CSV table of C-alpha atoms in Angstrom, one decimal:
chain,number,residue,atom,x,y,z
A,76,UNK,CA,22.5,15.5,28.9
A,77,UNK,CA,26.1,14.3,29.1
A,78,UNK,CA,28.6,15.2,26.4
A,79,UNK,CA,32.0,13.8,25.7
A,80,UNK,CA,35.1,15.2,23.9
A,81,UNK,CA,38.7,14.2,23.9
A,82,UNK,CA,39.5,17.2,26.0
A,83,UNK,CA,36.8,16.4,28.6
A,84,UNK,CA,37.9,12.8,28.9
A,85,UNK,CA,41.5,13.8,29.2
A,86,UNK,CA,41.0,16.5,31.9
A,87,UNK,CA,38.0,15.3,33.8
A,88,UNK,CA,38.2,12.2,36.0
A,89,UNK,CA,34.4,12.0,36.1
A,90,UNK,CA,34.0,12.2,32.3
A,91,UNK,CA,36.9,9.7,32.0
A,92,UNK,CA,35.0,7.2,34.2
A,93,UNK,CA,31.8,7.7,32.3
A,94,UNK,CA,33.6,7.2,29.0
A,95,UNK,CA,35.3,4.0,30.2
A,96,UNK,CA,31.9,2.5,31.2
A,97,UNK,CA,30.4,3.4,27.8
A,98,UNK,CA,33.4,1.9,26.0
A,99,UNK,CA,33.3,-1.3,28.1
A,100,UNK,CA,29.6,-1.7,27.4
A,101,UNK,CA,30.0,-1.1,23.7
A,102,UNK,CA,32.9,-3.6,23.5
A,103,UNK,CA,30.8,-6.2,25.2
A,104,UNK,CA,27.9,-5.4,22.8
A,105,UNK,CA,30.0,-6.0,19.7
A,106,UNK,CA,31.7,-9.1,21.1
A,107,UNK,CA,28.3,-10.6,21.9
A,108,UNK,CA,27.0,-9.6,18.5
A,109,UNK,CA,29.9,-11.3,16.8
A,110,UNK,CA,29.5,-14.5,18.8
A,111,UNK,CA,25.7,-14.7,18.1
A,112,UNK,CA,26.5,-14.2,14.4
A,113,UNK,CA,28.0,-17.7,14.4
A,114,UNK,CA,24.9,-19.3,15.9
A,115,UNK,CA,22.9,-21.3,13.4
A,116,UNK,CA,19.6,-19.7,12.5
A,117,UNK,CA,20.3,-16.7,14.8
A,118,UNK,CA,17.9,-14.8,12.7
A,119,UNK,CA,15.1,-16.4,14.7
A,120,UNK,CA,16.7,-14.7,17.8
A,121,UNK,CA,17.2,-11.2,16.4
A,122,UNK,CA,17.6,-10.2,12.7
A,123,UNK,CA,20.5,-8.1,11.6
A,124,UNK,CA,18.5,-4.9,10.9
A,125,UNK,CA,17.1,-5.2,14.5
A,126,UNK,CA,20.7,-5.5,15.8
A,127,UNK,CA,21.6,-2.3,13.9
A,128,UNK,CA,18.6,-0.4,15.4
A,129,UNK,CA,19.2,-1.6,18.9
A,130,UNK,CA,22.9,-0.8,18.6
A,131,UNK,CA,22.4,2.8,17.5
A,132,UNK,CA,19.5,3.5,19.8
A,133,UNK,CA,21.2,1.9,22.9
A,134,UNK,CA,24.3,4.0,22.1
A,135,UNK,CA,22.1,7.2,22.2
A,136,UNK,CA,20.4,6.1,25.5
A,137,UNK,CA,23.7,5.3,27.2
A,138,UNK,CA,25.6,8.4,26.2
A,139,UNK,CA,22.9,10.9,27.2
A,140,UNK,CA,19.5,11.2,28.8
A,141,UNK,CA,17.7,10.9,25.4
A,142,UNK,CA,14.2,9.4,25.5
A,143,UNK,CA,13.2,6.7,23.1
A,144,UNK,CA,9.5,6.1,22.1
A,145,UNK,CA,8.6,2.8,20.4
A,146,UNK,CA,5.3,2.5,18.6
A,147,UNK,CA,3.4,0.0,16.5
A,148,UNK,CA,-0.2,0.1,15.2
A,149,UNK,CA,-1.8,-2.5,17.5
A,150,UNK,CA,-0.3,-3.5,20.9
A,151,UNK,CA,-2.6,-5.4,23.2
A,152,UNK,CA,0.3,-6.4,25.5
A,153,UNK,CA,3.7,-5.0,26.1
A,154,UNK,CA,5.1,-8.3,25.0
A,155,UNK,CA,3.6,-7.6,21.5
A,156,UNK,CA,6.2,-4.8,21.1
A,157,UNK,CA,10.0,-4.9,20.7
A,158,UNK,CA,10.1,-4.7,24.5
A,159,UNK,CA,10.7,-8.4,24.6
A,160,UNK,CA,13.6,-8.2,22.1
A,161,UNK,CA,15.1,-5.2,24.0
A,162,UNK,CA,14.9,-7.0,27.3
A,163,UNK,CA,16.5,-10.1,25.8
A,164,UNK,CA,19.3,-8.1,24.1
A,165,UNK,CA,20.1,-6.2,27.3
A,166,UNK,CA,20.4,-9.4,29.2
A,167,UNK,CA,22.5,-11.2,26.6
A,168,UNK,CA,24.8,-8.2,26.0
A,169,UNK,CA,25.7,-8.0,29.7
A,170,UNK,CA,24.0,-4.6,30.1
A,171,UNK,CA,21.5,-5.6,32.9
A,172,UNK,CA,23.3,-3.5,35.5
A,173,UNK,CA,23.1,-0.4,33.2
A,174,UNK,CA,19.3,-0.7,32.6
A,175,UNK,CA,16.3,-0.9,34.9
A,176,UNK,CA,13.9,-3.3,33.0
A,177,UNK,CA,10.4,-2.7,34.4
A,178,UNK,CA,7.1,-4.2,33.4
A,179,UNK,CA,6.1,-1.4,31.0
A,180,UNK,CA,9.3,0.6,30.4
A,181,UNK,CA,13.0,0.3,30.3
A,182,UNK,CA,15.2,3.0,31.9
A,183,UNK,CA,18.9,3.6,31.8
A,184,UNK,CA,20.0,3.9,35.4
A,185,UNK,CA,22.5,6.7,35.2
A,186,UNK,CA,21.1,9.0,32.5
A,187,UNK,CA,17.4,8.4,33.2
A,188,UNK,CA,16.8,7.9,29.5
A,189,UNK,CA,13.6,5.8,29.0
A,190,UNK,CA,12.1,3.5,26.5
A,191,UNK,CA,8.3,4.1,26.2
A,192,UNK,CA,6.0,1.7,24.3
A,193,UNK,CA,2.7,2.6,22.6
A,194,UNK,CA,0.1,0.9,20.4
A,195,UNK,CA,-0.8,3.7,18.0
A,196,UNK,CA,-4.4,2.6,17.2
A,197,UNK,CA,-5.6,2.8,20.8
A,198,UNK,CA,-3.3,5.4,22.3
A,199,UNK,CA,-3.2,8.2,19.8
A,200,UNK,CA,-4.3,10.9,22.3
A,201,UNK,CA,-1.8,9.7,24.8
A,202,UNK,CA,0.9,10.0,22.2
A,203,UNK,CA,-0.2,13.5,21.3
A,204,UNK,CA,0.6,14.6,24.9
A,205,UNK,CA,4.1,13.0,24.9
A,206,UNK,CA,7.0,15.4,25.1
A,207,UNK,CA,10.7,15.6,25.4
A,208,UNK,CA,11.2,12.7,22.9
A,209,UNK,CA,14.6,12.4,21.2
A,210,UNK,CA,14.1,9.2,19.2
A,211,UNK,CA,10.9,7.8,17.7
A,212,UNK,CA,10.9,4.2,16.5
A,213,UNK,CA,7.8,3.0,14.6
A,214,UNK,CA,7.6,-0.7,13.9
A,215,UNK,CA,5.2,-2.0,11.2
A,216,UNK,CA,5.1,1.5,9.8
A,217,UNK,CA,3.5,0.4,6.5
A,218,UNK,CA,0.1,0.7,8.4
A,219,UNK,CA,0.7,4.2,9.5
A,220,UNK,CA,-2.0,6.6,8.3
A,221,UNK,CA,-1.8,10.2,7.4
A,222,UNK,CA,-4.1,11.1,10.3
A,223,UNK,CA,-1.9,9.2,12.8
A,224,UNK,CA,1.3,10.8,11.5
A,225,UNK,CA,-0.1,14.3,11.8
A,226,UNK,CA,-0.5,13.5,15.5
A,227,UNK,CA,2.8,11.6,16.0
A,228,UNK,CA,5.1,13.7,13.8
A,229,UNK,CA,4.9,16.9,15.9
A,230,UNK,CA,5.9,15.0,19.1
A,231,UNK,CA,9.4,14.7,17.6
A,232,UNK,CA,10.2,18.4,17.7
A,233,UNK,CA,13.5,18.7,19.6
A,234,UNK,CA,16.6,19.8,17.7
A,235,UNK,CA,18.5,16.7,16.4
A,236,UNK,CA,15.7,14.4,17.2
A,237,UNK,CA,15.2,11.3,15.0
A,238,UNK,CA,12.3,9.3,13.7
A,239,UNK,CA,12.9,5.7,12.5
A,240,UNK,CA,10.2,4.1,10.4
A,241,UNK,CA,10.6,0.4,9.9
A,242,UNK,CA,8.3,-1.4,7.5
A,243,UNK,CA,7.7,-4.1,4.9
A,244,UNK,CA,6.1,-2.5,1.8
A,245,UNK,CA,2.5,-3.6,1.4
A,246,UNK,CA,0.6,-1.4,-1.0
A,247,UNK,CA,1.5,1.4,-3.3
A,248,UNK,CA,-1.3,3.4,-1.7
A,249,UNK,CA,0.3,3.2,1.8
A,250,UNK,CA,0.8,6.6,3.3
A,251,UNK,CA,4.4,5.8,4.3
A,252,UNK,CA,5.3,4.4,0.9
A,253,UNK,CA,3.9,7.4,-1.0
A,254,UNK,CA,5.2,10.1,1.4
A,255,UNK,CA,8.5,8.8,2.5
A,256,UNK,CA,9.7,6.5,-0.3
A,257,UNK,CA,8.2,7.7,-3.6
A,258,UNK,CA,8.3,11.4,-2.5
A,259,UNK,CA,11.2,11.6,-0.1
A,260,UNK,CA,10.8,14.6,2.3
A,261,UNK,CA,13.8,16.9,3.1
A,262,UNK,CA,16.3,15.6,5.7
A,263,UNK,CA,15.1,12.0,5.2
A,264,UNK,CA,17.2,9.0,4.4
A,265,UNK,CA,15.6,6.0,2.7
A,266,UNK,CA,17.3,2.6,3.1
A,267,UNK,CA,16.2,-0.6,1.6
A,268,UNK,CA,17.3,-3.6,3.7
A,269,UNK,CA,16.5,-7.1,2.2
A,270,UNK,CA,17.4,-10.6,3.2
A,271,UNK,CA,20.7,-10.4,1.2
A,272,UNK,CA,22.1,-8.2,4.0
A,273,UNK,CA,21.1,-10.6,6.8
A,274,UNK,CA,24.2,-12.7,7.7
A,275,UNK,CA,22.2,-14.6,10.3
A,276,UNK,CA,19.9,-16.4,7.9
A,277,UNK,CA,20.2,-20.2,8.1
A,278,UNK,CA,20.9,-22.4,5.0
A,279,UNK,CA,17.3,-23.6,5.2
A,280,UNK,CA,15.9,-20.1,5.1
A,281,UNK,CA,18.1,-19.3,2.1
A,282,UNK,CA,16.9,-22.5,0.4
A,283,UNK,CA,13.3,-21.6,1.0
A,284,UNK,CA,13.8,-18.1,-0.4
A,285,UNK,CA,15.5,-19.5,-3.5
A,286,UNK,CA,12.7,-22.0,-4.0
A,287,UNK,CA,10.1,-19.2,-3.9
A,288,UNK,CA,12.1,-17.1,-6.3
A,289,UNK,CA,12.1,-20.0,-8.8
A,290,UNK,CA,8.5,-21.1,-8.2
A,291,UNK,CA,6.8,-17.7,-8.0
A,292,UNK,CA,9.1,-14.8,-8.9
A,293,UNK,CA,6.4,-12.2,-8.5
A,294,UNK,CA,5.5,-13.3,-5.0
A,295,UNK,CA,9.2,-13.4,-4.2
A,296,UNK,CA,9.6,-9.8,-5.3
A,297,UNK,CA,6.9,-8.7,-2.9
A,298,UNK,CA,7.9,-10.8,0.1
A,299,UNK,CA,11.7,-10.6,-0.2
A,300,UNK,CA,12.3,-7.8,-2.6
A,301,UNK,CA,10.4,-5.0,-1.0
A,302,UNK,CA,8.0,-4.4,-4.0
A,303,UNK,CA,4.6,-3.2,-2.8
A,304,UNK,CA,1.3,-4.6,-4.1
A,305,UNK,CA,0.1,-2.5,-7.0
A,306,UNK,CA,3.6,-3.0,-8.6
A,307,UNK,CA,3.5,-6.8,-8.3
A,308,UNK,CA,1.9,-9.7,-10.0
A,309,UNK,CA,-0.5,-10.3,-7.1
A,310,UNK,CA,-2.6,-7.4,-8.2
A,311,UNK,CA,-5.4,-7.8,-10.8
A,312,UNK,CA,-4.0,-4.9,-12.8
A,313,UNK,CA,-0.3,-4.3,-13.3
A,314,UNK,CA,0.9,-0.7,-13.2
A,315,UNK,CA,3.1,-1.3,-16.2
A,316,UNK,CA,0.1,-2.4,-18.2
A,317,UNK,CA,-1.8,0.8,-17.4
A,318,UNK,CA,1.2,3.0,-18.1
A,319,UNK,CA,1.3,1.5,-21.6
A,320,UNK,CA,-2.4,2.4,-22.0
A,321,UNK,CA,-1.9,6.1,-21.9
A,322,UNK,CA,-2.8,7.4,-25.4
A,323,UNK,CA,-2.6,3.8,-26.6
A,324,UNK,CA,-5.1,4.6,-29.4
A,325,UNK,CA,-2.6,7.2,-30.7
A,326,UNK,CA,0.4,5.0,-30.3
A,327,UNK,CA,-1.3,2.2,-32.2
A,328,UNK,CA,-2.8,4.6,-34.7
A,329,UNK,CA,-6.3,3.2,-34.4
A,330,UNK,CA,-9.8,4.7,-34.2
A,331,UNK,CA,-11.9,3.3,-31.5
A,332,UNK,CA,-15.6,2.9,-32.4
A,333,UNK,CA,-18.0,2.6,-29.6
A,334,UNK,CA,-20.7,4.5,-27.8
A,335,UNK,CA,-20.0,7.2,-25.2
A,336,UNK,CA,-20.3,5.9,-21.6
A,337,UNK,CA,-20.2,7.7,-18.3
A,338,UNK,CA,-19.4,5.2,-15.5
A,339,UNK,CA,-21.0,6.2,-12.2
A,340,UNK,CA,-20.2,4.8,-8.8
A,341,UNK,CA,-22.5,6.5,-6.3
A,342,UNK,CA,-21.5,7.1,-2.7
A,343,UNK,CA,-22.9,4.5,-0.3
A,344,UNK,CA,-21.9,5.8,3.1
A,345,UNK,CA,-20.5,8.8,4.8
A,346,UNK,CA,-16.9,8.1,4.2
A,347,UNK,CA,-17.4,6.9,0.6
A,348,UNK,CA,-17.1,9.2,-2.4
A,349,UNK,CA,-19.1,9.4,-5.6
A,350,UNK,CA,-17.1,9.0,-8.8
A,351,UNK,CA,-17.5,9.1,-12.6
A,352,UNK,CA,-15.3,7.9,-15.4
A,353,UNK,CA,-15.9,9.4,-18.9
A,354,UNK,CA,-15.3,7.0,-21.8
A,355,UNK,CA,-15.8,9.1,-25.0
A,356,UNK,CA,-15.3,7.6,-28.4
A,357,UNK,CA,-13.6,4.6,-26.8
A,358,UNK,CA,-11.1,6.6,-24.8
A,359,UNK,CA,-11.2,7.4,-21.1
A,360,UNK,CA,-10.8,11.2,-21.1
A,361,UNK,CA,-11.7,12.1,-17.5
A,362,UNK,CA,-12.4,10.7,-14.0
A,363,UNK,CA,-13.4,12.5,-10.9
A,364,UNK,CA,-14.6,11.8,-7.4
A,365,UNK,CA,-16.3,13.9,-4.8
A,366,UNK,CA,-17.6,13.7,-1.2
A,367,UNK,CA,-21.3,13.4,-0.7
A,368,UNK,CA,-23.9,11.8,1.5
A,369,UNK,CA,-26.8,9.5,0.9
A,370,UNK,CA,-29.1,12.4,1.1
A,371,UNK,CA,-27.3,14.0,-1.9
A,372,UNK,CA,-28.0,11.1,-4.3
A,373,UNK,CA,-30.6,13.0,-6.3
A,374,UNK,CA,-28.2,16.0,-6.8
A,375,UNK,CA,-25.4,13.6,-7.8
A,376,UNK,CA,-27.7,11.8,-10.3
A,377,UNK,CA,-28.7,15.2,-11.8
A,378,UNK,CA,-25.0,16.1,-12.1
A,379,UNK,CA,-24.2,12.8,-13.9
A,380,UNK,CA,-27.3,13.1,-16.1
A,381,UNK,CA,-26.3,16.6,-17.2
A,382,UNK,CA,-22.8,15.4,-18.0
A,383,UNK,CA,-24.1,12.4,-20.0
A,384,UNK,CA,-26.6,14.7,-21.9
A,385,UNK,CA,-23.8,17.1,-22.9
A,386,UNK,CA,-21.6,14.2,-24.1
A,387,UNK,CA,-24.3,12.2,-25.7
A,388,UNK,CA,-23.5,9.3,-23.4
A,389,UNK,CA,-25.1,6.4,-21.7
A,390,UNK,CA,-24.8,6.3,-17.9
A,391,UNK,CA,-23.6,2.9,-16.5
A,392,UNK,CA,-24.2,2.9,-12.8
A,393,UNK,CA,-23.4,0.5,-10.0
A,394,UNK,CA,-26.7,-0.7,-8.5
A,395,UNK,CA,-25.4,-1.9,-5.2
A,396,UNK,CA,-26.8,0.1,-2.2
A,397,UNK,CA,-28.1,3.5,-3.0
A,398,UNK,CA,-27.2,3.1,-6.7
A,399,UNK,CA,-30.4,1.1,-7.2
A,400,UNK,CA,-32.3,4.4,-7.4
A,401,UNK,CA,-30.1,6.1,-10.0
A,402,UNK,CA,-32.0,4.8,-13.0
A,403,UNK,CA,-35.3,6.2,-11.7
A,404,UNK,CA,-33.7,9.7,-11.1
A,405,UNK,CA,-32.3,9.7,-14.6
A,406,UNK,CA,-35.8,8.9,-16.0
A,407,UNK,CA,-37.3,11.7,-14.0
A,408,UNK,CA,-34.7,14.2,-15.5
A,409,UNK,CA,-35.5,12.9,-19.0
A,410,UNK,CA,-39.2,13.4,-18.4
A,411,UNK,CA,-38.8,16.9,-16.9
A,412,UNK,CA,-36.4,18.1,-19.6
A,413,UNK,CA,-37.8,16.3,-22.6
A,414,UNK,CA,-34.5,14.4,-23.1
A,415,UNK,CA,-33.5,10.8,-23.5
A,416,UNK,CA,-30.3,10.0,-21.6
A,417,UNK,CA,-30.0,6.2,-21.7
A,418,UNK,CA,-28.8,4.3,-18.7
A,419,UNK,CA,-27.5,0.8,-17.9
A,420,UNK,CA,-27.8,-0.9,-14.6
A,421,UNK,CA,-24.4,-2.5,-13.8
A,422,UNK,CA,-25.3,-5.2,-11.3
A,423,UNK,CA,-21.8,-5.8,-9.8
A,424,UNK,CA,-23.1,-8.5,-7.4
A,425,UNK,CA,-25.2,-10.1,-10.1
A,426,UNK,CA,-24.7,-13.1,-12.4
A,427,UNK,CA,-21.9,-13.2,-14.9
A,428,UNK,CA,-22.4,-12.4,-18.6
A,429,UNK,CA,-22.2,-15.2,-21.1
A,430,UNK,CA,-22.1,-17.8,-18.3
A,431,UNK,CA,-21.5,-20.8,-20.6
A,432,UNK,CA,-18.7,-19.4,-22.6
A,433,UNK,CA,-15.0,-19.9,-21.9
A,434,UNK,CA,-13.5,-17.3,-19.5
A,435,UNK,CA,-10.6,-17.0,-21.9
A,436,UNK,CA,-11.8,-16.3,-25.4
A,437,UNK,CA,-8.5,-17.5,-26.8
A,438,UNK,CA,-8.6,-20.8,-25.0
A,439,UNK,CA,-11.6,-23.1,-25.5
A,440,UNK,CA,-10.4,-25.3,-22.6
A,441,UNK,CA,-10.5,-22.5,-20.0
A,442,UNK,CA,-13.2,-22.7,-17.3
A,443,UNK,CA,-16.6,-21.4,-18.2
A,444,UNK,CA,-17.4,-17.8,-17.0
A,445,UNK,CA,-19.9,-19.2,-14.5
A,446,UNK,CA,-17.3,-21.5,-13.0
A,447,UNK,CA,-14.4,-19.0,-13.0
A,448,UNK,CA,-16.0,-15.8,-11.5
A,449,UNK,CA,-18.3,-15.4,-8.5
A,450,UNK,CA,-20.2,-12.4,-9.9
A,451,UNK,CA,-20.3,-9.8,-12.6
A,452,UNK,CA,-17.9,-7.5,-10.7
A,453,UNK,CA,-15.1,-10.2,-10.8
A,454,UNK,CA,-15.7,-10.9,-14.5
A,455,UNK,CA,-15.7,-7.2,-15.4
A,456,UNK,CA,-12.4,-6.5,-13.5
A,457,UNK,CA,-10.9,-9.5,-15.2
A,458,UNK,CA,-12.2,-8.3,-18.6
A,459,UNK,CA,-10.7,-4.8,-18.3
A,460,UNK,CA,-7.5,-6.1,-16.9
A,461,UNK,CA,-7.2,-8.5,-19.9
A,462,UNK,CA,-7.6,-5.5,-22.2
A,463,UNK,CA,-4.9,-3.6,-20.3
A,464,UNK,CA,-2.6,-6.6,-20.7
A,465,UNK,CA,-3.3,-7.0,-24.5
A,466,UNK,CA,-2.8,-3.2,-25.0
A,467,UNK,CA,0.5,-3.4,-23.1
A,468,UNK,CA,1.7,-6.3,-25.4
A,469,UNK,CA,0.6,-4.4,-28.5
A,470,UNK,CA,2.3,-1.1,-27.4
A,471,UNK,CA,5.6,-2.6,-26.0
A,472,UNK,CA,6.0,-5.8,-28.0
A,473,UNK,CA,4.2,-5.2,-31.3
A,474,UNK,CA,1.7,-8.0,-30.8
A,475,UNK,CA,-1.5,-8.1,-32.8
A,476,UNK,CA,-4.6,-6.7,-31.1
A,477,UNK,CA,-8.3,-6.1,-32.1
A,478,UNK,CA,-9.4,-2.5,-31.9
A,479,UNK,CA,-12.2,-3.4,-29.5
A,480,UNK,CA,-9.5,-4.8,-27.1
A,481,UNK,CA,-7.5,-1.6,-26.9
A,482,UNK,CA,-7.8,0.2,-23.5
A,483,UNK,CA,-6.7,3.8,-23.7
A,484,UNK,CA,-6.6,6.7,-21.3
A,485,UNK,CA,-6.0,10.2,-22.5
A,486,UNK,CA,-2.8,11.9,-21.3
A,487,UNK,CA,-4.9,15.1,-21.1
A,488,UNK,CA,-6.3,13.8,-17.8
A,489,UNK,CA,-3.0,14.9,-16.3
A,490,UNK,CA,-0.3,12.9,-14.6
A,491,UNK,CA,-1.7,13.4,-11.0
A,492,UNK,CA,-5.2,12.2,-12.0
A,493,UNK,CA,-3.9,9.2,-14.0
A,494,UNK,CA,-1.6,8.2,-11.1
A,495,UNK,CA,-4.5,8.3,-8.6
A,496,UNK,CA,-6.7,6.2,-11.0
A,497,UNK,CA,-4.0,3.7,-11.8
A,498,UNK,CA,-3.2,3.2,-8.1
A,499,UNK,CA,-6.8,2.4,-7.3
A,500,UNK,CA,-6.9,-0.1,-10.1
A,501,UNK,CA,-3.7,-1.8,-9.0
A,502,UNK,CA,-4.6,-2.3,-5.3
A,503,UNK,CA,-7.3,-5.0,-5.4
A,504,UNK,CA,-6.3,-8.6,-5.8
A,505,UNK,CA,-8.2,-11.9,-6.3
A,506,UNK,CA,-9.6,-13.9,-3.4
A,507,UNK,CA,-11.4,-17.2,-3.6
A,508,UNK,CA,-15.1,-17.6,-2.6
A,509,UNK,CA,-17.1,-20.7,-3.3
A,510,UNK,CA,-14.2,-21.9,-5.4
A,511,UNK,CA,-14.4,-18.9,-7.7
A,512,UNK,CA,-12.5,-15.7,-8.3
A,513,UNK,CA,-13.8,-12.6,-6.4
A,514,UNK,CA,-12.3,-9.1,-6.1
A,515,UNK,CA,-11.1,-8.6,-2.5
A,516,UNK,CA,-14.1,-6.9,-0.7
A,517,UNK,CA,-13.8,-3.2,0.1
A,518,UNK,CA,-14.7,-3.9,3.7
A,519,UNK,CA,-11.6,-6.1,4.1
A,520,UNK,CA,-9.4,-3.5,2.5
A,521,UNK,CA,-10.8,-0.9,4.9
A,522,UNK,CA,-10.7,-3.0,8.1
A,523,UNK,CA,-7.4,-4.8,7.6
A,524,UNK,CA,-5.4,-2.2,5.8
A,525,UNK,CA,-7.1,1.1,6.2
A,526,UNK,CA,-7.5,1.6,2.4
A,527,UNK,CA,-10.3,3.7,1.3
A,528,UNK,CA,-12.9,2.6,-1.3
A,529,UNK,CA,-11.6,2.5,-4.9
A,530,UNK,CA,-14.4,4.6,-6.4
A,531,UNK,CA,-12.6,5.9,-9.4
A,532,UNK,CA,-11.6,2.3,-10.4
A,533,UNK,CA,-15.2,1.1,-10.0
A,534,UNK,CA,-16.4,3.9,-12.2
A,535,UNK,CA,-13.9,2.8,-14.9
A,536,UNK,CA,-15.0,-0.8,-14.6
A,537,UNK,CA,-18.7,0.2,-14.9
A,538,UNK,CA,-18.0,2.3,-18.0
A,539,UNK,CA,-15.9,-0.4,-19.6
A,540,UNK,CA,-18.3,-3.3,-19.2
A,541,UNK,CA,-21.6,-2.2,-20.6
A,542,UNK,CA,-23.4,-5.2,-22.1
A,543,UNK,CA,-25.1,-3.3,-24.9
A,544,UNK,CA,-24.7,-4.5,-28.5
A,545,UNK,CA,-22.3,-2.3,-30.5
A,546,UNK,CA,-21.3,-2.8,-34.1
A,547,UNK,CA,-17.9,-4.7,-33.7
A,548,UNK,CA,-14.8,-3.7,-35.5
A,549,UNK,CA,-13.4,-7.1,-36.7
A,550,UNK,CA,-10.2,-5.8,-38.3
A,551,UNK,CA,-7.0,-7.3,-36.9
A,552,UNK,CA,-3.8,-5.3,-37.2
A,553,UNK,CA,-0.2,-5.7,-36.3
A,554,UNK,CA,1.8,-2.8,-35.0
A,555,UNK,CA,5.5,-2.2,-35.2
A,556,UNK,CA,7.2,-2.4,-31.8
A,557,UNK,CA,6.9,0.9,-30.1
A,558,UNK,CA,10.4,2.2,-29.2
């Protein structure tokens, strides 16, 4: 390590020479940066936030023998990393003599400080063995998982070492978002940098951004405002709707009349979890999930049967995969115990209900259900989301609502459980299949984004969309705006 102080520079010819070189390189860096700032559309060359990172990191590498590790999730070639940007920046800043740019690494000639590049997904074990790292730079950190960080984090163990996580927020469920933005750990600085701080943007880029803001403000908030999905309008459910649904029946002073339902989403593979959602007297009062295997389906069915028997409830279960056998297991328990727990097969992949009716009950010109939704799952998610929106409007804006449209979650579930449930409901979005709406497949969420199955949410949907005739409450009422 080389250290500088005014006393060392004044009294040591060697330190004075080193300091002059550093100062000269820094001055060239800033002159070149200022010159490039005048280049039209220079953002296409190197964005402002990347300049700031390169500036700070290069400073550390030049003034000492600090090592820098750069990582991203997938990196098939070294050119996929910021290696190319660093190589370009070094050349254009006149620092080529100071750095040895090799095929897979970049080394500062005098200090020996080195840039190392990794693709996290395929090199996790190699990263685990990396030592003597001063600066960690993770690009596309929104895809970082908890498992990966438990391996990567301990490699940054030197005193005064630094981890820099750069990312564009994607989902509220992302590990980095939840654990570094929502819950900021000690000794951590969170900095939001949006396009408004990028002086290199061209006039065309600014026009395009303004057009999106006017045309689609919700998409604009996600793409340019740093708002993750789950808090944006791209999601089927909006978090603010669900927040308004907590104790909505109490806020609106209405009694909900309906049968008791236990929604059951049975585990379908080793990584999946079983889940239940308890809708008692029209209010969701509990939701839980647990790990289990296919060979435990009978035990899980017995557990749900016992819960339904105790609550006097009907079991609504997803029939996809292993769930097809749940009804038979419940019938067996009824026969053995002389009970009669009713059950309803929720065919998520099946045909929609009321296929020839308008998809929007308040708009006769809306597409028919059979033309709007690919399957029962899509229709059911839309139905429960609609009730969440109507409840939100009733609670926050005093709009009229039918009692059967009120969606309510008991606050006695606890903030942590409600947050987990609402997050699961807010992640999925619509995709198009055969010209119809479909909930984004779980396999795509898992493969592309590493998001685990939303079992709690599916249990809620199963409980909330039981096609069994119940005496309707036809009364309309108008609430005062809740303040």
